[in-house]
Protein backbone atom coordinates (compact mmCIF):
# COMPACT_ATOMS: atom_id res chain seq x y z
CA UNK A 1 3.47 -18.50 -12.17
CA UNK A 2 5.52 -19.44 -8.46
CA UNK A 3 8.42 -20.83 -8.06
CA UNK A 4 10.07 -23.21 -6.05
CA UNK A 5 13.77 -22.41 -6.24
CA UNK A 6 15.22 -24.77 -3.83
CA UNK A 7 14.05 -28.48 -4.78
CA UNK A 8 16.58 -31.03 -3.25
CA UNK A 9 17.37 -34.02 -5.52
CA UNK A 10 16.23 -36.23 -2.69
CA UNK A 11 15.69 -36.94 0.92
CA UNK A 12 18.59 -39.60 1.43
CA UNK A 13 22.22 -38.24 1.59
CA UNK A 14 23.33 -38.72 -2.41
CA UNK A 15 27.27 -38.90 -2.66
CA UNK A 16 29.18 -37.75 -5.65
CA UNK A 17 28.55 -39.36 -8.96
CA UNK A 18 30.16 -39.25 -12.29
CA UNK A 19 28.52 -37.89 -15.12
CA UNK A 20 28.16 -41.41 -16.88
CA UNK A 21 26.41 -42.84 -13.30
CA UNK A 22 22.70 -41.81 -13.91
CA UNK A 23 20.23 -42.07 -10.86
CA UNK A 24 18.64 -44.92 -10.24
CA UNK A 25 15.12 -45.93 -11.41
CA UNK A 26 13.65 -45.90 -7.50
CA UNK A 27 15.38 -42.29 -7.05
CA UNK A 28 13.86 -40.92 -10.36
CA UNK A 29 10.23 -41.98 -9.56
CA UNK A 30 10.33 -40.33 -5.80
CA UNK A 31 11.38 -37.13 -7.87
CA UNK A 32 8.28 -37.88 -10.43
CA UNK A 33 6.14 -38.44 -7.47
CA UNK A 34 7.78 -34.95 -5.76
CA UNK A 35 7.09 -32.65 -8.89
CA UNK A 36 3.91 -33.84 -9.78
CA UNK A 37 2.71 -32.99 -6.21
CA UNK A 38 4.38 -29.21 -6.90
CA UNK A 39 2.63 -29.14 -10.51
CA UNK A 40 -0.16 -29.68 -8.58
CA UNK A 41 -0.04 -27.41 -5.86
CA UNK A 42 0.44 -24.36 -8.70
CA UNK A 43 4.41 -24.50 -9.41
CA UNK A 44 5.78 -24.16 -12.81
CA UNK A 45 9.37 -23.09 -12.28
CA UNK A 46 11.77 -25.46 -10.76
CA UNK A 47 15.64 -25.13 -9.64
CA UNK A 48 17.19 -28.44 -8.65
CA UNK A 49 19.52 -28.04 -6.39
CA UNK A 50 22.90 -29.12 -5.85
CA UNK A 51 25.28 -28.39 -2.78
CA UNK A 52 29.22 -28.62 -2.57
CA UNK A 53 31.62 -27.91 0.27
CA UNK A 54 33.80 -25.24 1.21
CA UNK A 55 34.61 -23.86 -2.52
CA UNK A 56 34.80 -25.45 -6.50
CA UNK A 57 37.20 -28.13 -6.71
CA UNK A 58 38.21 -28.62 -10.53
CA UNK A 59 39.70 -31.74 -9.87
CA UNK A 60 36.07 -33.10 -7.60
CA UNK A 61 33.60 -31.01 -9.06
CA UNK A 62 30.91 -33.07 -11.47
CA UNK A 63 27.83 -31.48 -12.26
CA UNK A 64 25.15 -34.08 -11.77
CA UNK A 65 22.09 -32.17 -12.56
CA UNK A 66 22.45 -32.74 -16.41
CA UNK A 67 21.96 -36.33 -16.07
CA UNK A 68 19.47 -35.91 -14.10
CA UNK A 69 17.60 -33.37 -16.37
CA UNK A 70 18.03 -35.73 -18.91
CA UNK A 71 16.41 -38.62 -17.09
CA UNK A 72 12.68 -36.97 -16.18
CA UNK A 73 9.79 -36.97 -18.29
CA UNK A 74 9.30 -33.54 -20.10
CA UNK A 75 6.37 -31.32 -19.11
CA UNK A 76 4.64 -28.97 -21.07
CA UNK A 77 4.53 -25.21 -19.23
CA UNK A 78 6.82 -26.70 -16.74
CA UNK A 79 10.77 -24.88 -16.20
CA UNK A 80 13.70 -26.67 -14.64
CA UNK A 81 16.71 -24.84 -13.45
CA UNK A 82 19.87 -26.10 -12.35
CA UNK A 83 21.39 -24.29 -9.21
CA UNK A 84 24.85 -24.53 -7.29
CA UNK A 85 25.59 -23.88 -3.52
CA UNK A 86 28.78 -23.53 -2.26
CA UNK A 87 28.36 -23.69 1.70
CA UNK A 88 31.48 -21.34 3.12
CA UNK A 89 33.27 -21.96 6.30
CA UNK A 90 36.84 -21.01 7.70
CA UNK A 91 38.62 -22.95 4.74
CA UNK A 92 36.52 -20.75 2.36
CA UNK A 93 37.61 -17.39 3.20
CA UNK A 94 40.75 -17.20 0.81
CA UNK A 95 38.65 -18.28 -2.31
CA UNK A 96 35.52 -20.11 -2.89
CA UNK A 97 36.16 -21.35 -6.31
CA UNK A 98 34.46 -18.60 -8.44
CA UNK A 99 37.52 -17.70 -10.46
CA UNK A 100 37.98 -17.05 -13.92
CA UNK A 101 39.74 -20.41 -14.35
CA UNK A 102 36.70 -22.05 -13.00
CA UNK A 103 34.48 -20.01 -15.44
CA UNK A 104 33.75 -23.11 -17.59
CA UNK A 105 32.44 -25.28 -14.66
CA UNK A 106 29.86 -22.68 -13.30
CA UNK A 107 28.49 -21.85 -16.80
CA UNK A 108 26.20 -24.62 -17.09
CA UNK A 109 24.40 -23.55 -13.83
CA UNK A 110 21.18 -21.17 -13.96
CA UNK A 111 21.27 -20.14 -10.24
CA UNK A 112 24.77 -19.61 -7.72
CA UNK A 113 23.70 -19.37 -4.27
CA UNK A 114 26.38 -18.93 -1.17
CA UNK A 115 25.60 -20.05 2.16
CA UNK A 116 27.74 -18.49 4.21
CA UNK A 117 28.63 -19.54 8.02
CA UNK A 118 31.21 -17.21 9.29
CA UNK A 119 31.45 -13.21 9.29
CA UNK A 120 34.32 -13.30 6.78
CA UNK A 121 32.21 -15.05 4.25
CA UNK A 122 29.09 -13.16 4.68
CA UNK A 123 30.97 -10.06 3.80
CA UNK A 124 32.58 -11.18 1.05
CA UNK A 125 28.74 -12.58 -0.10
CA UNK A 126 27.19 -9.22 0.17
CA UNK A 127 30.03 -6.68 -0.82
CA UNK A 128 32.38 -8.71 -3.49
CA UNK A 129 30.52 -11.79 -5.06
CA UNK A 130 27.24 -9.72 -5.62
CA UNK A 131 28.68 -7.50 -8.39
CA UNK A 132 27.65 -7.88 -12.16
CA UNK A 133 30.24 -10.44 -13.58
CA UNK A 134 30.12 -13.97 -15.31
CA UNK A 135 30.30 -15.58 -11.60
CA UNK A 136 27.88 -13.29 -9.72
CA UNK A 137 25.86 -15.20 -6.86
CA UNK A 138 22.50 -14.42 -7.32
CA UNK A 139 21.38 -15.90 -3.78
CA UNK A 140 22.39 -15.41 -0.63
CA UNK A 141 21.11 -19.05 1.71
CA UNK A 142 20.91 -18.01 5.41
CA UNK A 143 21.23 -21.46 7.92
CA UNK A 144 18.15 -20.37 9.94
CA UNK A 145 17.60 -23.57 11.68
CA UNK A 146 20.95 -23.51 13.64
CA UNK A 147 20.56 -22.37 17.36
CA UNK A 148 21.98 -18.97 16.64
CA UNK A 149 23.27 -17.04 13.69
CA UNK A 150 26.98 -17.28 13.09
CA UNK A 151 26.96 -13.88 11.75
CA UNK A 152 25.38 -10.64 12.42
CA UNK A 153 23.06 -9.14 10.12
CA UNK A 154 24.52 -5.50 9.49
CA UNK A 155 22.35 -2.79 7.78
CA UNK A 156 25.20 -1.88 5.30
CA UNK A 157 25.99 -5.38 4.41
CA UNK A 158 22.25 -6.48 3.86
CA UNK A 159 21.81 -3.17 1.59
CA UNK A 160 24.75 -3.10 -0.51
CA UNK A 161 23.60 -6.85 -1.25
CA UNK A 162 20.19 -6.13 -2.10
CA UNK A 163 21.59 -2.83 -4.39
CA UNK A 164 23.88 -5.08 -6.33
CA UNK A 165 20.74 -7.36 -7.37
CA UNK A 166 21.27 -9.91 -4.92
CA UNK A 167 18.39 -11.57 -2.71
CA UNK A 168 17.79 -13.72 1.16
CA UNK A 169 16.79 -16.66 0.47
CA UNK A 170 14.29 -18.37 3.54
CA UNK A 171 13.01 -21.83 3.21
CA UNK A 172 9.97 -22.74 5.03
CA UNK A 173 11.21 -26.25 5.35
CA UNK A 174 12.48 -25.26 8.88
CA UNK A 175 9.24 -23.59 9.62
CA UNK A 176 7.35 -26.26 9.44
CA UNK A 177 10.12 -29.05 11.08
CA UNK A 178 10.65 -30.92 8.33
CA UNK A 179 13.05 -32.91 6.34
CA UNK A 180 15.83 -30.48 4.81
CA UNK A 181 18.55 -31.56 2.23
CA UNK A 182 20.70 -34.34 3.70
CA UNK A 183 23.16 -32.73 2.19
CA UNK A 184 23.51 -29.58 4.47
CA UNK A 185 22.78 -31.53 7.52
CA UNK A 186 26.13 -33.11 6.79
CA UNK A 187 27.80 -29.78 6.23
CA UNK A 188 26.34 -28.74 10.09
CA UNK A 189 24.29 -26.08 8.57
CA UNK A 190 20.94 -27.38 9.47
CA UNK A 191 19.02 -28.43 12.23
CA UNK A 192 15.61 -30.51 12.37
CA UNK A 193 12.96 -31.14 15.37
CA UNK A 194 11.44 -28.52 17.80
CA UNK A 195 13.97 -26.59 18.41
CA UNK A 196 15.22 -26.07 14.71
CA UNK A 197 12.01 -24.51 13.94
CA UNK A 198 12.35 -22.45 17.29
CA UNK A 199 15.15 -21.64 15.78
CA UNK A 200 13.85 -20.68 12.61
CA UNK A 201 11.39 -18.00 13.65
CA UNK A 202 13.83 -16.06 15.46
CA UNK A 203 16.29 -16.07 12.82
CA UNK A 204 13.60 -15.20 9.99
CA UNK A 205 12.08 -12.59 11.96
CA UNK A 206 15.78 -10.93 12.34
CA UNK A 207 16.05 -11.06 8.52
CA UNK A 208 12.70 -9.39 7.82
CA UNK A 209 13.99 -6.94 10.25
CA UNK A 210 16.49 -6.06 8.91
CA UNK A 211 16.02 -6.61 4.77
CA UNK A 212 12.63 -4.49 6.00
CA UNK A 213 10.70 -6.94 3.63
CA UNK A 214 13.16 -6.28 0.65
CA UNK A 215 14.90 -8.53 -1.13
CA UNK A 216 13.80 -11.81 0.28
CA UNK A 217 12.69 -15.16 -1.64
CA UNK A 218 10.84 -17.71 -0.38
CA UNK A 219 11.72 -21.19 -1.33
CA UNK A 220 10.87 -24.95 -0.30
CA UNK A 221 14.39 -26.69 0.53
CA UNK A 222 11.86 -29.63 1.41
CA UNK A 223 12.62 -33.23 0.86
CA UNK A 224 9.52 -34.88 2.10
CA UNK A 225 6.26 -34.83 0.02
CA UNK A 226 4.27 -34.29 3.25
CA UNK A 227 5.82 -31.06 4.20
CA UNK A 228 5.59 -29.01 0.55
CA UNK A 229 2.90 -25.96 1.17
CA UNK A 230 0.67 -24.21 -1.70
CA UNK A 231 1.82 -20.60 -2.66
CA UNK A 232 -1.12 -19.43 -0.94
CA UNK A 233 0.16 -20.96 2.35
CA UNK A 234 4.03 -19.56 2.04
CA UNK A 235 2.27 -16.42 2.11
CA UNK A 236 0.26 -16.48 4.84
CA UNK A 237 3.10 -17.87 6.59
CA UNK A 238 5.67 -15.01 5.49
CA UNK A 239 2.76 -12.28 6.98
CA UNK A 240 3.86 -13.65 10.19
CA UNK A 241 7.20 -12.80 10.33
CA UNK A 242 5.54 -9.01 10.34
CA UNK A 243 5.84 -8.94 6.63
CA UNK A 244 3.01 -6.89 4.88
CA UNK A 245 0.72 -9.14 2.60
CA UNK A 246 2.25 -6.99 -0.61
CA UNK A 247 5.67 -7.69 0.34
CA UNK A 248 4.64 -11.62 0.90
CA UNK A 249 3.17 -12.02 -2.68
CA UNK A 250 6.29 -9.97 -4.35
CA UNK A 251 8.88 -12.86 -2.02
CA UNK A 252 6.99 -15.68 -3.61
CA UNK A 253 6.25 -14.72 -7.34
CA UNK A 254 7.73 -11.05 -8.38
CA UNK A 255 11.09 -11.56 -6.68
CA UNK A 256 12.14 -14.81 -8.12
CA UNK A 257 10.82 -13.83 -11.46
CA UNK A 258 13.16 -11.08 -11.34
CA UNK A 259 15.98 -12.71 -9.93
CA UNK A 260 15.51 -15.28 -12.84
CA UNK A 261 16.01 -12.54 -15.76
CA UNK A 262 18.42 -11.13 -13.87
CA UNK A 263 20.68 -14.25 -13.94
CA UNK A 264 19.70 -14.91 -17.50
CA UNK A 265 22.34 -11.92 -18.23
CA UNK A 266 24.95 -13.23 -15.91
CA UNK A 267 27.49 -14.42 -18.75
CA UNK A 268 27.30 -11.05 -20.45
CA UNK A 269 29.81 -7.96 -19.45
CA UNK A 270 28.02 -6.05 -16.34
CA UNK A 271 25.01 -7.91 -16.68
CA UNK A 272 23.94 -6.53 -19.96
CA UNK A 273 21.73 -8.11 -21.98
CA UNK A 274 23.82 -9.87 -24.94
CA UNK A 275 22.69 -9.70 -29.28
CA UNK A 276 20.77 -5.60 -29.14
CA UNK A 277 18.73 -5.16 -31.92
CA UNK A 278 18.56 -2.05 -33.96
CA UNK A 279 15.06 -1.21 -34.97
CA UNK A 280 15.80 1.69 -37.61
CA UNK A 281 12.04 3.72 -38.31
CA UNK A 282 10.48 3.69 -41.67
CA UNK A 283 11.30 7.00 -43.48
CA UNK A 284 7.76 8.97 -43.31
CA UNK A 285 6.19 10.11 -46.56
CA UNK A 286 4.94 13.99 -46.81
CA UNK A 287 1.47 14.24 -48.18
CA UNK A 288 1.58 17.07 -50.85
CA UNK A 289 -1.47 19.53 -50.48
CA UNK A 290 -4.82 19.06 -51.65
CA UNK A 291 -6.06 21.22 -54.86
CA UNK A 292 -8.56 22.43 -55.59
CA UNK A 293 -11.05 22.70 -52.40
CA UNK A 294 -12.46 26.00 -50.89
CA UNK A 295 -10.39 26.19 -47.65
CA UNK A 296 -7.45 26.60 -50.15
CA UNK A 297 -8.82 29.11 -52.22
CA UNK A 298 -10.31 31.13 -49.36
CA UNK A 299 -6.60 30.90 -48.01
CA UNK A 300 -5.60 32.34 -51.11
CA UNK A 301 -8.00 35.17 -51.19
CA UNK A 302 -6.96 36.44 -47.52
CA UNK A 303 -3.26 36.00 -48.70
CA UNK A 304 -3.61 38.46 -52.15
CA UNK A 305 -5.99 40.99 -50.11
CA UNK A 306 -3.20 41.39 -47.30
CA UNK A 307 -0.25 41.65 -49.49
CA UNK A 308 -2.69 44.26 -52.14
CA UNK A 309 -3.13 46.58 -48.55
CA UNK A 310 0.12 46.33 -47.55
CA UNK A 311 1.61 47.76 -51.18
CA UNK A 312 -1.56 50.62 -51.54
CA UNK A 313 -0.50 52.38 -48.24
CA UNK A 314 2.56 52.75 -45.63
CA UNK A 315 0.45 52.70 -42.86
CA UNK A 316 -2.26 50.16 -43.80
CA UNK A 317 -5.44 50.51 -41.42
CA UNK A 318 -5.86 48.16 -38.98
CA UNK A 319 -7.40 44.85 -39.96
CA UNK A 320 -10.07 42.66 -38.07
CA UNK A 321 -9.84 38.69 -37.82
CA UNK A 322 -13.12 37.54 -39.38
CA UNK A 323 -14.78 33.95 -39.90
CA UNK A 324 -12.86 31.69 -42.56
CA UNK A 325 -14.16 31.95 -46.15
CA UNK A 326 -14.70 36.07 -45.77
CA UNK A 327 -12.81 39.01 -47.07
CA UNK A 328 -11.18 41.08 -44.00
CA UNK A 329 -12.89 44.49 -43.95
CA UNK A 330 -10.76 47.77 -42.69
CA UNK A 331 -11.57 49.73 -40.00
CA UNK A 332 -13.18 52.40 -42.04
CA UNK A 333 -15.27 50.08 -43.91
CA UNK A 334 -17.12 49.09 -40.53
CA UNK A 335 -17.49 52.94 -39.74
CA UNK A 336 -14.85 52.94 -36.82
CA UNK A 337 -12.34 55.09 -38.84
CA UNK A 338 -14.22 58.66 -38.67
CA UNK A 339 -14.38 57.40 -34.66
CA UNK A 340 -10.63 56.92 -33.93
CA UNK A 341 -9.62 60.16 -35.46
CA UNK A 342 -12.10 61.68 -33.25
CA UNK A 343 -10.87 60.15 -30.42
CA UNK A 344 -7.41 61.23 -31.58
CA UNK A 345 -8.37 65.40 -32.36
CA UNK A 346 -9.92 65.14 -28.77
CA UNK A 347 -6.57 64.12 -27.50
CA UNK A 348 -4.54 66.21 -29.64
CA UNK A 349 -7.24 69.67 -28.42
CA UNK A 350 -6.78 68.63 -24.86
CA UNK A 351 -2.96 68.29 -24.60
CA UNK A 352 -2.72 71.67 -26.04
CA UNK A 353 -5.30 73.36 -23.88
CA UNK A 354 -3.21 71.95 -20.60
CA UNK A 355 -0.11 73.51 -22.04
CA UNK A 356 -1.93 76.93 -23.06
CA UNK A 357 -2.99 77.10 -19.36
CA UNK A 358 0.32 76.63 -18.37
CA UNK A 359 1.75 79.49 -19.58
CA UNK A 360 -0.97 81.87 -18.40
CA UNK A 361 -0.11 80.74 -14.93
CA UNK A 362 3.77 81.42 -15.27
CA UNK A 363 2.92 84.75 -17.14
CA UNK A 364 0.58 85.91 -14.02
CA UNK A 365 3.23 85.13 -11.46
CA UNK A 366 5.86 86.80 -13.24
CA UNK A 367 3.78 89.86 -13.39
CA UNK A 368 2.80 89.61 -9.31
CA UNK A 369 6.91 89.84 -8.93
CA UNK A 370 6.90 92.68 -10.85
CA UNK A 371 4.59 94.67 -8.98
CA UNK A 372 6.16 93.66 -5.55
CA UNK A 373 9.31 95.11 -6.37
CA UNK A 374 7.35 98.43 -7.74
């Protein structure tokens, strides 16, 4: 399964449209044409992208992707997604839109990406609009293809981004010098030619840097059908930004998958996953024991003899552990009883001669003092 989670409606700059203006018939079958080129290249999950200005307008915004969902053929095994970026500038550091009020205009959207263009806005990407909540931005879009960053790339930024669940998006359209979406080239967030893709290797190579291979998604952002790439070829393309071949696979199929799930839980409180279900465990039945077969009755037997040599005596003779199934035998039944109080009268005989001995010796000096003083 790979992904493609930047596909661009199409190649020509499309202005706003109502929700009762479908695309036309010409637009729909370069989109046909587009996907079936993907489908055949390998991808099955799609995100159809759609880009707005500065921040949500309530009174401008119109979410066109659902008409054009509804006008493409459906395709078994094949996903589409719907995704919303908000390109920030100046005007969009006191809000970009994502507001409770505006709650019921980003809830149809599967994907929120920010593309930020100033420091203010980056910060405010990584640190505040990366948190779990109902309008968490799941992508961060970096303009690679302009002659120079408008931001720097801090370590604590990048990481606190990447701890919240958030991920670096590249698109390899710049790589390559191709055909972007018309729509950011008319925000001045994208750059095309020779030196836009000069542009684009420095820039990507500062984000492997610095996201150390962690975190980052690879995605198309192509408009042209002659520039799309297989999987195979994004990641041969990603090991040259000094990304190891592990870390190339996981930015083109484990880190989008996961990004996916992760946004499937965006409406719930804290990203938690909505409806748990309680699985309660069957109660488990005790087998009662078996009658009637020799272990048991052997167990039996042991059980009466112990208790019978136990009662007899109050200091019953030591017992020794024999094979199941056989009486337990005493110690002077085996013949080591008439032994052990041998071993004890020896003991007992020798402790008294050392004493005996002992007093001789203190008599015999006594009597040496004796004479002395004579």
């Amino acid at each position: 399964m790979h992904f493609d989670l930047n596909f661009p409606k199409n190649k020509n700059k499309q202005p706003q449209q109502s929700s009762s203006s479908p695309f036309t018939p010409a637009q729909i079958k370069g989109i046909e044409a587009r996907l079936d080129l993907l489908e055949h290249l390998g991808y099955t999950v799609f995100a159809f992208n759609q880009s707005v200005n500065k921040k949500i307008d309530p009174k401008t915004h119109v979410n066109i992707l659902d008409g054009l969902l509804k006008q493409l053929r459906a395709r078994p095994g094949t996903v589409f997604l719907k995704r919303l970026t908000i390109v920030l500038d100046n005007d969009s550091e006191k809000g970009f839109g994502l507001t409770n009020a505006n709650a019921s205009l980003v809830e149809p959207y599967d994907l929120i990406a920010l593309l930020p263009t100033t420091s203010a806005t980056f910060s405010l990407a990584c640190l505040t609009h990366s948190l779990p909540s109902p309008l968490t931005a799941h992508i961060v879009a970096l303009p690679l293809t302009l002659p120079r960053l408008p931001f720097q790339l801090k370590h604590t930024l990048v990481r606190t981004a990447i701890k919240n669940g958030a991920v670096f998006e590249i698109n390899y359209a710049g790589a390559i010098g191709g055909e972007s979406d018309a729509s950011l080239s008319a925000f001045g967030v994208s750059d095309t030619g020779v030196s836009g893709k000069r542009n684009w290797w420095a820039a990507a190579r500062e984000v492997v840097r610095v996201t150390k291979g962690k975190g980052i998604v690879a995605s198309g952002g192509v408009a042209s059908e002659a520039d799309y790439r297989g999987p195979k070829d994004i990641e041969n393309l990603l090991t040259l930004l000094d990304l190891p071949q592990n870390l190339a696979h996981d930015a083109s199929v484990t880190a989008p998958k996961s990004l996916i799930l992760r946004a499937q839980a965006r409406k719930t409180y804290r990203a938690v996953l909505s409806e748990p279900r309680l699985v309660v465990p069957e109660p488990t039945q005790v087998m009662p024991p078996t009658q009637g077969t020799g272990d048991s009755e052997n167990l039996r037997d042991n059980v009466n003899i112990s208790q019978t040599s136990s009662r007899s005596s109050p200091n019953p003779a030591v017992t020794l552990p024999q094979s199941a199934g056989s009486k337990k035998r005493t110690c002077d039944e085996v013949g080591l009883g008439s032994t052990m109080n041998e071993h004890v009268n020896k003991k007992t005989k020798g402790a008294a001669n050392a004493e005996g001995e002992s007093r001789r010796k203190k008599k015999k000096g006594g009597n040496r003092g004796r004479v002395g003083a004579v």
